[in-house]
mmCIF file of C-alpha atoms in Angstrom:
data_model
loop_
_atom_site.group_PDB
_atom_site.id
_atom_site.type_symbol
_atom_site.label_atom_id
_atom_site.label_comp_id
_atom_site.label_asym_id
_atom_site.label_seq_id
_atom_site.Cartn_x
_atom_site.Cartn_y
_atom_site.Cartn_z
ATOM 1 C CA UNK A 184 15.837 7.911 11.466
ATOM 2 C CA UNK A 185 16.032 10.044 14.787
ATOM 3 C CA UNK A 186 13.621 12.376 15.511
ATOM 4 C CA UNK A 187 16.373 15.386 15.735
ATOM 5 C CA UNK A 188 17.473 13.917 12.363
ATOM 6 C CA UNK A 189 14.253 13.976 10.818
ATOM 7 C CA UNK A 190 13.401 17.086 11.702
ATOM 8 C CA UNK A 191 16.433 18.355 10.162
ATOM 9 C CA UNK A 192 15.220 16.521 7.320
ATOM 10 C CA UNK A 193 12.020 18.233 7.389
ATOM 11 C CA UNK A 194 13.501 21.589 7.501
ATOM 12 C CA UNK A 195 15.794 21.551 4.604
ATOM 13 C CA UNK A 196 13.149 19.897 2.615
ATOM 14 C CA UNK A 197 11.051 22.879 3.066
ATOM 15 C CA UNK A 198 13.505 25.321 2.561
ATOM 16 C CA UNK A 199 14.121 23.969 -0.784
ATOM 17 C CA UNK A 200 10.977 24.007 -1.850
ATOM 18 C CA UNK A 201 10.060 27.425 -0.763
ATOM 19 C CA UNK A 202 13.066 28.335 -2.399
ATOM 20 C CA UNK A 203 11.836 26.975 -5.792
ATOM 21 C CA UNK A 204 8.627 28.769 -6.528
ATOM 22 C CA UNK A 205 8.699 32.052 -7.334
ATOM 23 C CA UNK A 206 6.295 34.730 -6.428
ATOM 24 C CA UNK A 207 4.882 34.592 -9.724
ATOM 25 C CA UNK A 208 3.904 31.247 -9.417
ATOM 26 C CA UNK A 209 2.386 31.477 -6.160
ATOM 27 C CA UNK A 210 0.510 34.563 -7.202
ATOM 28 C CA UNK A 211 1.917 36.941 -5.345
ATOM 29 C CA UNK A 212 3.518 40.380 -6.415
ATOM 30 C CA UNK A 213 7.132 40.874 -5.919
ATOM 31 C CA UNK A 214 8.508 44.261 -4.939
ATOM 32 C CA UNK A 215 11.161 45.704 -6.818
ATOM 33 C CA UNK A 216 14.062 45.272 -4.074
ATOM 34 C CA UNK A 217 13.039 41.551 -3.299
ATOM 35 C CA UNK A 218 16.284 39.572 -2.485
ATOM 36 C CA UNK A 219 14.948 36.086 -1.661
ATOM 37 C CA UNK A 220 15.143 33.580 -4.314
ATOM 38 C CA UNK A 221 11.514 31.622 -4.289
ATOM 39 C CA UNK A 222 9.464 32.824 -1.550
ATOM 40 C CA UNK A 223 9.442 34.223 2.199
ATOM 41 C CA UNK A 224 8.723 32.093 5.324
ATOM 42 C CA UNK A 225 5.951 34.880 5.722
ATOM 43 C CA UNK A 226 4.345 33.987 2.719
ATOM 44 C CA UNK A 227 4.565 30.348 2.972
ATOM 45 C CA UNK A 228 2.960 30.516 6.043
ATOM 46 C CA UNK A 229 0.553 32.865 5.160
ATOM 47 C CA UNK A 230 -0.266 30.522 1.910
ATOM 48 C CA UNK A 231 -0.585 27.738 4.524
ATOM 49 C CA UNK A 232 -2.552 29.881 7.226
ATOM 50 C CA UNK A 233 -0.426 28.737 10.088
ATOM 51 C CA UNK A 234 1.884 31.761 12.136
ATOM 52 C CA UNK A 235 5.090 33.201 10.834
ATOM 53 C CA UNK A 236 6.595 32.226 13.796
ATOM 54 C CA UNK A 237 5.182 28.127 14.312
ATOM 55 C CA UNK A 238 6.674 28.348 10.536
ATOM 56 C CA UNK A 239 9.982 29.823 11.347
ATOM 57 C CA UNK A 240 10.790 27.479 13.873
ATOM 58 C CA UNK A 241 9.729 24.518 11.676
ATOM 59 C CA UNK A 242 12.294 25.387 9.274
ATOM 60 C CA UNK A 243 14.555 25.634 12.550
ATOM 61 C CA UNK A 244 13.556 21.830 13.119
ATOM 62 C CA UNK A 245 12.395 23.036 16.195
ATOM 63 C CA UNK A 246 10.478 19.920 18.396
ATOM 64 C CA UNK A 247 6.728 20.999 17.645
ATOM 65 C CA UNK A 248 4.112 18.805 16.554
ATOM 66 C CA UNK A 249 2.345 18.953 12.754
ATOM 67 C CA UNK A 250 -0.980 18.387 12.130
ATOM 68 C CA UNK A 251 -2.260 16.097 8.753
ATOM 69 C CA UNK A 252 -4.143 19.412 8.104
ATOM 70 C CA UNK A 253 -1.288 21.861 8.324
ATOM 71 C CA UNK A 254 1.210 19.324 6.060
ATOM 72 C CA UNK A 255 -1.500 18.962 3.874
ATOM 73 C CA UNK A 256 -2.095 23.180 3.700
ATOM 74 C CA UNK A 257 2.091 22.914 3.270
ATOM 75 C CA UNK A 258 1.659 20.996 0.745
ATOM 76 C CA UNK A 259 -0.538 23.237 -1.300
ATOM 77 C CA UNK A 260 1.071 25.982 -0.299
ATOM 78 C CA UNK A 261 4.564 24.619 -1.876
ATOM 79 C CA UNK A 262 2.983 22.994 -5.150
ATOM 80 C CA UNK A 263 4.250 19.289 -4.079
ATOM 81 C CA UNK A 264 3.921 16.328 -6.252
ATOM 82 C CA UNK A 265 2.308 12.968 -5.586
ATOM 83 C CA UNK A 266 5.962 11.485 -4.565
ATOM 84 C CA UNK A 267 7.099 14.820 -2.759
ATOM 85 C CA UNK A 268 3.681 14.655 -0.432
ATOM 86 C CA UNK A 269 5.036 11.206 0.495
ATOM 87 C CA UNK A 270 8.078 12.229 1.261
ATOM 88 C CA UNK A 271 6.935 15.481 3.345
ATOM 89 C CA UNK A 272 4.309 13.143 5.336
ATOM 90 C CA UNK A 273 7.089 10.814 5.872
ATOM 91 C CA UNK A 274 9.286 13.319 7.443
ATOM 92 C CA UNK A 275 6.774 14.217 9.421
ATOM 93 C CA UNK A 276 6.295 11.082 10.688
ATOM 94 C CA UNK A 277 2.636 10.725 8.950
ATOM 95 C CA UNK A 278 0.738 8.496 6.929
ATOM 96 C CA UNK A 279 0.685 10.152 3.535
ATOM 97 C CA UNK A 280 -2.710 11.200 2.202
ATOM 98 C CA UNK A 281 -5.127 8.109 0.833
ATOM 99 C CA UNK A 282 -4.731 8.345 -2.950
ATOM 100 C CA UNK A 283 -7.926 8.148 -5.308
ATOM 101 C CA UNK A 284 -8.271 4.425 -6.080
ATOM 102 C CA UNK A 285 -7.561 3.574 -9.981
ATOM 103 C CA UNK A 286 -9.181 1.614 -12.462
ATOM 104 C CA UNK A 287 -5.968 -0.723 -12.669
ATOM 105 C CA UNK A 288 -2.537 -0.937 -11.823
ATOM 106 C CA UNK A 289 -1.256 -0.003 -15.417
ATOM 107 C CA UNK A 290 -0.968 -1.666 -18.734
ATOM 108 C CA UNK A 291 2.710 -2.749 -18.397
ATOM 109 C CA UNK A 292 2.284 -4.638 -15.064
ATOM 110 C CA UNK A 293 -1.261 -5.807 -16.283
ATOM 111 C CA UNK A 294 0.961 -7.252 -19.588
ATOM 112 C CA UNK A 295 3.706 -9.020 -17.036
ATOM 113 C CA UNK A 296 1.158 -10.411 -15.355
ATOM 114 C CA UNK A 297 -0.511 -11.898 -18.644
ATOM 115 C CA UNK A 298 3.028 -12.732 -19.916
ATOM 116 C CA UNK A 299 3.661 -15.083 -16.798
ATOM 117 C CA UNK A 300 0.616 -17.647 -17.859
ATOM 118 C CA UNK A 301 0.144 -20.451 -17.321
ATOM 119 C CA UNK A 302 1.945 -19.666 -13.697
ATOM 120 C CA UNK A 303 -0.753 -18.179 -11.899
ATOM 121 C CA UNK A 304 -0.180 -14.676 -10.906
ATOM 122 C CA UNK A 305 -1.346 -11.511 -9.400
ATOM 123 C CA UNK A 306 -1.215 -7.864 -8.064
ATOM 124 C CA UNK A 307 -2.443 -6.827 -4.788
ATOM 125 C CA UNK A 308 -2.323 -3.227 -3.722
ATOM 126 C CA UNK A 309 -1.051 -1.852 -0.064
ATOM 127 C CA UNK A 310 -4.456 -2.862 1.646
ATOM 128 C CA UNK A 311 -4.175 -6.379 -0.423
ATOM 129 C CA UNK A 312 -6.665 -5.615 -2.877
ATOM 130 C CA UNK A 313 -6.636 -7.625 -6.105
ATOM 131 C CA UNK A 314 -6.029 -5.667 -8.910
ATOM 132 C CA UNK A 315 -4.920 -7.645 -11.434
ATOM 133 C CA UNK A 316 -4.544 -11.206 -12.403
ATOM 134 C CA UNK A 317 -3.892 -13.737 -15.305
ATOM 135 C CA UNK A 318 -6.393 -16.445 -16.418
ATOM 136 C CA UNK A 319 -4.483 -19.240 -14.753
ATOM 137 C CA UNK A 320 -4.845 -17.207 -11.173
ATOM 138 C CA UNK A 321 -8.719 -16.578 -12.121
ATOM 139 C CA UNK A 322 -8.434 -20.753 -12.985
ATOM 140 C CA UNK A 323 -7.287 -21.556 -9.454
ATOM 141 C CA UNK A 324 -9.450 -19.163 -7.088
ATOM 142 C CA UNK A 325 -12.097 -18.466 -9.162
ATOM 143 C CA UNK A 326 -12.349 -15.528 -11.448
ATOM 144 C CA UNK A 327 -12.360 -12.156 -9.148
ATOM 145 C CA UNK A 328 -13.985 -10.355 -12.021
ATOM 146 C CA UNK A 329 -17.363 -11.827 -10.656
ATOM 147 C CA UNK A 330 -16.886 -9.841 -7.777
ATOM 148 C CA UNK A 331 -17.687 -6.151 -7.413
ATOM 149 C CA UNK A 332 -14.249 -3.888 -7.195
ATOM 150 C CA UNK A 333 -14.936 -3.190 -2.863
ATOM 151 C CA UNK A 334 -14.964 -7.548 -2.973
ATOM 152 C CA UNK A 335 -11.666 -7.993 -4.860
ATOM 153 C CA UNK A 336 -9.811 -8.217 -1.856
ATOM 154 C CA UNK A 337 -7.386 -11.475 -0.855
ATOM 155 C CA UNK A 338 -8.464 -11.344 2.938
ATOM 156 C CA UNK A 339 -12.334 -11.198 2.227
ATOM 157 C CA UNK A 340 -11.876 -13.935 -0.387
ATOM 158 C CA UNK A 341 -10.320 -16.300 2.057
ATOM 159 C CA UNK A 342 -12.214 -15.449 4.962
ATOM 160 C CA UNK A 343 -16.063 -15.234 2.949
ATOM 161 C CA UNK A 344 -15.595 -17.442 0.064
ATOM 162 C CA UNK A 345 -16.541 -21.350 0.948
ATOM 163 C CA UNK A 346 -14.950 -22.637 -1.829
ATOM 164 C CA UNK A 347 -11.486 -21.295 -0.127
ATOM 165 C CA UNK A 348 -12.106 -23.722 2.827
ATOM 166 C CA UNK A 349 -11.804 -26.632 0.356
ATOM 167 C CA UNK A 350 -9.586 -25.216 -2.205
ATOM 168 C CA UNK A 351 -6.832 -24.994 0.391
ATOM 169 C CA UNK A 352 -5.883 -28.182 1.643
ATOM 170 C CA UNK A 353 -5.087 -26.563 4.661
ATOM 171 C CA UNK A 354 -7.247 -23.515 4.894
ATOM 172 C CA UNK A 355 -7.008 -22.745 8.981
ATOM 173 C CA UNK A 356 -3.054 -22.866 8.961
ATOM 174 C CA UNK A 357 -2.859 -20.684 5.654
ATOM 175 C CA UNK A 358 -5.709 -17.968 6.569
ATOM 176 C CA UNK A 359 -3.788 -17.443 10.062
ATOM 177 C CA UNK A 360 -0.423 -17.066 9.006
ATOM 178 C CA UNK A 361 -2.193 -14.328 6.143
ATOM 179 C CA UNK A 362 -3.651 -12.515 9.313
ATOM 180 C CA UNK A 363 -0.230 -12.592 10.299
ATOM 181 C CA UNK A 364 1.018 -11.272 7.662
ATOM 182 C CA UNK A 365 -1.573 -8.665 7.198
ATOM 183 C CA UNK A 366 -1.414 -7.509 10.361
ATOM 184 C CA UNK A 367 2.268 -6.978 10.223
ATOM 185 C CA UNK A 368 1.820 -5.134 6.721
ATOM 186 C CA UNK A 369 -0.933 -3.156 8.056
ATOM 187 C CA UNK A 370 1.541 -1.787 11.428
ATOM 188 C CA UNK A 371 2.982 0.442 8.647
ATOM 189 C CA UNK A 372 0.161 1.909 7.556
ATOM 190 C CA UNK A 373 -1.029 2.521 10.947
ATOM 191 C CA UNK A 374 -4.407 4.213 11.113
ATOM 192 C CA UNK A 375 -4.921 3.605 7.154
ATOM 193 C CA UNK A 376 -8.641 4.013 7.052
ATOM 194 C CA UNK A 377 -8.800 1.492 3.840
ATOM 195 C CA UNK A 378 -7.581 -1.345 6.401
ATOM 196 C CA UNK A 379 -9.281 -0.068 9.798
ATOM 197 C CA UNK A 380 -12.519 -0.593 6.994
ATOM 198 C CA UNK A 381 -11.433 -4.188 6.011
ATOM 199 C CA UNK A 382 -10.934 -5.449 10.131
ATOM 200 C CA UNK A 383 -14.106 -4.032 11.032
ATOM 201 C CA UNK A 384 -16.135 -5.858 8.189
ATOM 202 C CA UNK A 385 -14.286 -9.401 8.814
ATOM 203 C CA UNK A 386 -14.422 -9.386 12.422
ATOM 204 C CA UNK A 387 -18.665 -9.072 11.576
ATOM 205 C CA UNK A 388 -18.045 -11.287 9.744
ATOM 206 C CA UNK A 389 -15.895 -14.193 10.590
ATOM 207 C CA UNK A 390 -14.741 -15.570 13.885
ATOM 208 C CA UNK A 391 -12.206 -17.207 13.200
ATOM 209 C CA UNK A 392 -10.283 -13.668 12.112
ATOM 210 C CA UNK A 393 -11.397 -12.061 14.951
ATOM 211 C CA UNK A 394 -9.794 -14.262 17.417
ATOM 212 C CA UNK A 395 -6.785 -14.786 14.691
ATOM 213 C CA UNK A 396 -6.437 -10.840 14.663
ATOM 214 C CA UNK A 397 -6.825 -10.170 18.058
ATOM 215 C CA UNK A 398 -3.958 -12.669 19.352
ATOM 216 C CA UNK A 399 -1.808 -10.169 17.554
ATOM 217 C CA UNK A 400 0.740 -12.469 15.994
ATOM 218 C CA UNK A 401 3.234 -11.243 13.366
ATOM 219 C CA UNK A 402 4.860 -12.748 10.592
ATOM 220 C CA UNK A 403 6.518 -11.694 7.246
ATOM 221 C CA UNK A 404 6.321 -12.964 4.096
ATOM 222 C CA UNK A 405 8.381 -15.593 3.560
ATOM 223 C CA UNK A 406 8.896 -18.734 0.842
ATOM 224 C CA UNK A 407 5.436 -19.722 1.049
ATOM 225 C CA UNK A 408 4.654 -23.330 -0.219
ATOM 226 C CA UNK A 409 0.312 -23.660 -0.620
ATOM 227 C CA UNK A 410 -1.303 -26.432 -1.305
ATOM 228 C CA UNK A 411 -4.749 -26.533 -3.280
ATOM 229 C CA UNK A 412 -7.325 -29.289 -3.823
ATOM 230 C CA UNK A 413 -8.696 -28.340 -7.186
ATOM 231 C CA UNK A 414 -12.468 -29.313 -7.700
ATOM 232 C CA UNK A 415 -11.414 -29.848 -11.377
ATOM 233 C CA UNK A 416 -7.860 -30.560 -11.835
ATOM 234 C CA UNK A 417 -6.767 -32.232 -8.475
ATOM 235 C CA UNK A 418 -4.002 -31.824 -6.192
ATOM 236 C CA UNK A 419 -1.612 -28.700 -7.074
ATOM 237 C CA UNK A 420 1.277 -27.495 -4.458
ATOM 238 C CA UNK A 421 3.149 -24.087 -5.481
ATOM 239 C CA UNK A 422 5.741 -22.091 -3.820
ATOM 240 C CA UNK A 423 4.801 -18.315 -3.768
ATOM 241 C CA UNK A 424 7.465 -15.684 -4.895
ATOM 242 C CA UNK A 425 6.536 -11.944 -3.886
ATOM 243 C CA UNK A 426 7.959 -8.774 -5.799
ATOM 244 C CA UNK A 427 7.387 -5.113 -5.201
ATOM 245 C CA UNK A 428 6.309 -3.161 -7.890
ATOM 246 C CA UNK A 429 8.683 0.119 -7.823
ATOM 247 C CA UNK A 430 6.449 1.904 -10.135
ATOM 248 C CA UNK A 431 3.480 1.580 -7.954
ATOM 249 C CA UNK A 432 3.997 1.962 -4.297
ATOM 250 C CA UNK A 433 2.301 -0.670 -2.272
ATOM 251 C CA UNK A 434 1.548 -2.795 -5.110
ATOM 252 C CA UNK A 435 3.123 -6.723 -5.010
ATOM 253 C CA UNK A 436 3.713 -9.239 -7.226
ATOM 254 C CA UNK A 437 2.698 -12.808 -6.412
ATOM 255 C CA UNK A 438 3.669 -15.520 -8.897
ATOM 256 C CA UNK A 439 3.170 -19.262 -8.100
ATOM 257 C CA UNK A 440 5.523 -21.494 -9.357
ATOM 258 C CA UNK A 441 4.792 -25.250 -9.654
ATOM 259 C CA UNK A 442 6.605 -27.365 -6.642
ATOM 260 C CA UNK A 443 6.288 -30.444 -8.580
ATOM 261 C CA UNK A 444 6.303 -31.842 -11.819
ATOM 262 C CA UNK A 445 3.027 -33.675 -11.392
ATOM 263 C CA UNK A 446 1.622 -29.463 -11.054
ATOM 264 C CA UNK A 447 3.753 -28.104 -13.751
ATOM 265 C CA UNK A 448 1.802 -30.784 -15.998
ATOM 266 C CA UNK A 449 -1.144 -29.793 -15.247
ATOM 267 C CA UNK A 450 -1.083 -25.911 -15.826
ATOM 268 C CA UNK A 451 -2.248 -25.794 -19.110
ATOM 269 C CA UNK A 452 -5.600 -27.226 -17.808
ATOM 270 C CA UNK A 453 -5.802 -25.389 -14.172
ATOM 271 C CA UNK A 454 -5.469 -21.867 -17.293
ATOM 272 C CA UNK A 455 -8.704 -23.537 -19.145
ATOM 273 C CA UNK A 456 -10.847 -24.121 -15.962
#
């Protein structure tokens, strides 16, 4: 979208909304010759402490710059919801505010995933936590319920678990093209605090992902064929398919479906280890 566009996007967006709410609701006393359906641009901007005028020519879509402070007093000010926040920081050209981190990404996702055993499976948010996973995922990596909730993250697991460099026949290629991936993910969450968190700790950390990350390559998810060396079941190969999760924004399906027959076999085992 063009910035001129966008800002005309912006503008109309708030002039709905201000239009919406009525005095009432905003807790403000309405004279008896008011003509304005919702509210003023005076009293949205005085709700959001910025200058009639700054807010006048916003609604003009005017070229001035908005601060994450004054979208989020906007915001406030014009009683958004979760999904219209998103969509006013995204006309703005912002991140949209970090949301409080849940205990789980919702019984009917958590019940697809434990529908698709024995295919291991699993949900990773935006900053590629794990937050959920079957018992024949927890059979193949190792069960991330050991780990505490800040641990349960695909990139730390790789990059700090040993038993990754042997589980994955070929561990260097796969971890590189993840920081690829990542990395490429991450450019559209740019200045996401969750991930500038998760780079700082695994470049302490690990050496390999600092030189990995800062060669700056990019890649996209794509039909992704792994192959495992399984300390109790033996060789496994599975192609990776990758879903979205409309209900949850950011959150992915991964499902790994058996490349062979000799892997399909042994499922029902890989689910018991």
């Amino acid at each position: 979208m063009a910035d001129e566009d966008r800002r005309r996007a912006l503008a109309e967006f708030l002039r709905a909304r201000r239009e919406r709410i009525t005095p009432r609701e905003a807790g403000i006393l309405a004279g008896p010759r008011r003509r304005t359906p919702g509210l003023r641009r005076e009293e949205v901007a005085q709700l959001s402490g910025v200058s009639v005028t700054w807010y006048t020519w916003l609604e003009q879509a005017r070229d001035i710059g908005v601060s994450r402070q004054v979208l989020a007093s906007l915001a406030r000010a014009l009683m958004l919801g979760p999904v219209e926040q998103r969509h006013l920081y995204a006309l703005a050209g912002e991140l949209p505010p970090e949301q409080p981190d849940r205990s789980g990404p919702g019984p009917a996702l958590q019940r697809l995933v434990d529908a698709l055993d024995p295919h291991p499976a699993y949900l990773l948010d935006a900053n590629w936590d794990l937050v959920a996973w079957n018992r024949a995922e927890a059979g193949l990596i190792g069960d991330p319920g050991r780990l505490a909730p800040d641990e349960r993250n695909l990139l730390r697991v790789v990059f700090t678990d040993p038993a990754m460099r042997t589980l994955l026949v070929d561990w260097e290629g796969q971890a590189r093209d993840l920081v690829a991936q990542f990395r490429a993910d991450a450019g559209e969450r740019f200045g996401d605090p969750r991930a500038e968190r998760l780079i700082r700790e695994l470049s302490a950390c690990s050496p390999e992902f600092t030189r990995w990350w800062q060669a700056h390559h990019l890649a996209d998810f794509g039909s992704t064929r792994r192959e495992f060396r399984h300390p109790r079941v033996g060789a496994l190969t599975f192609d990776y398919v990758k879903l979205a999760a409309l209900e949850a924004p950011g959150v992915k399906l991964f499902v790994c479906m058996p490349h062979d027959e000799p892997t399909r076999e042994k499922l029902p085992a890989l689910r018991e280890c």
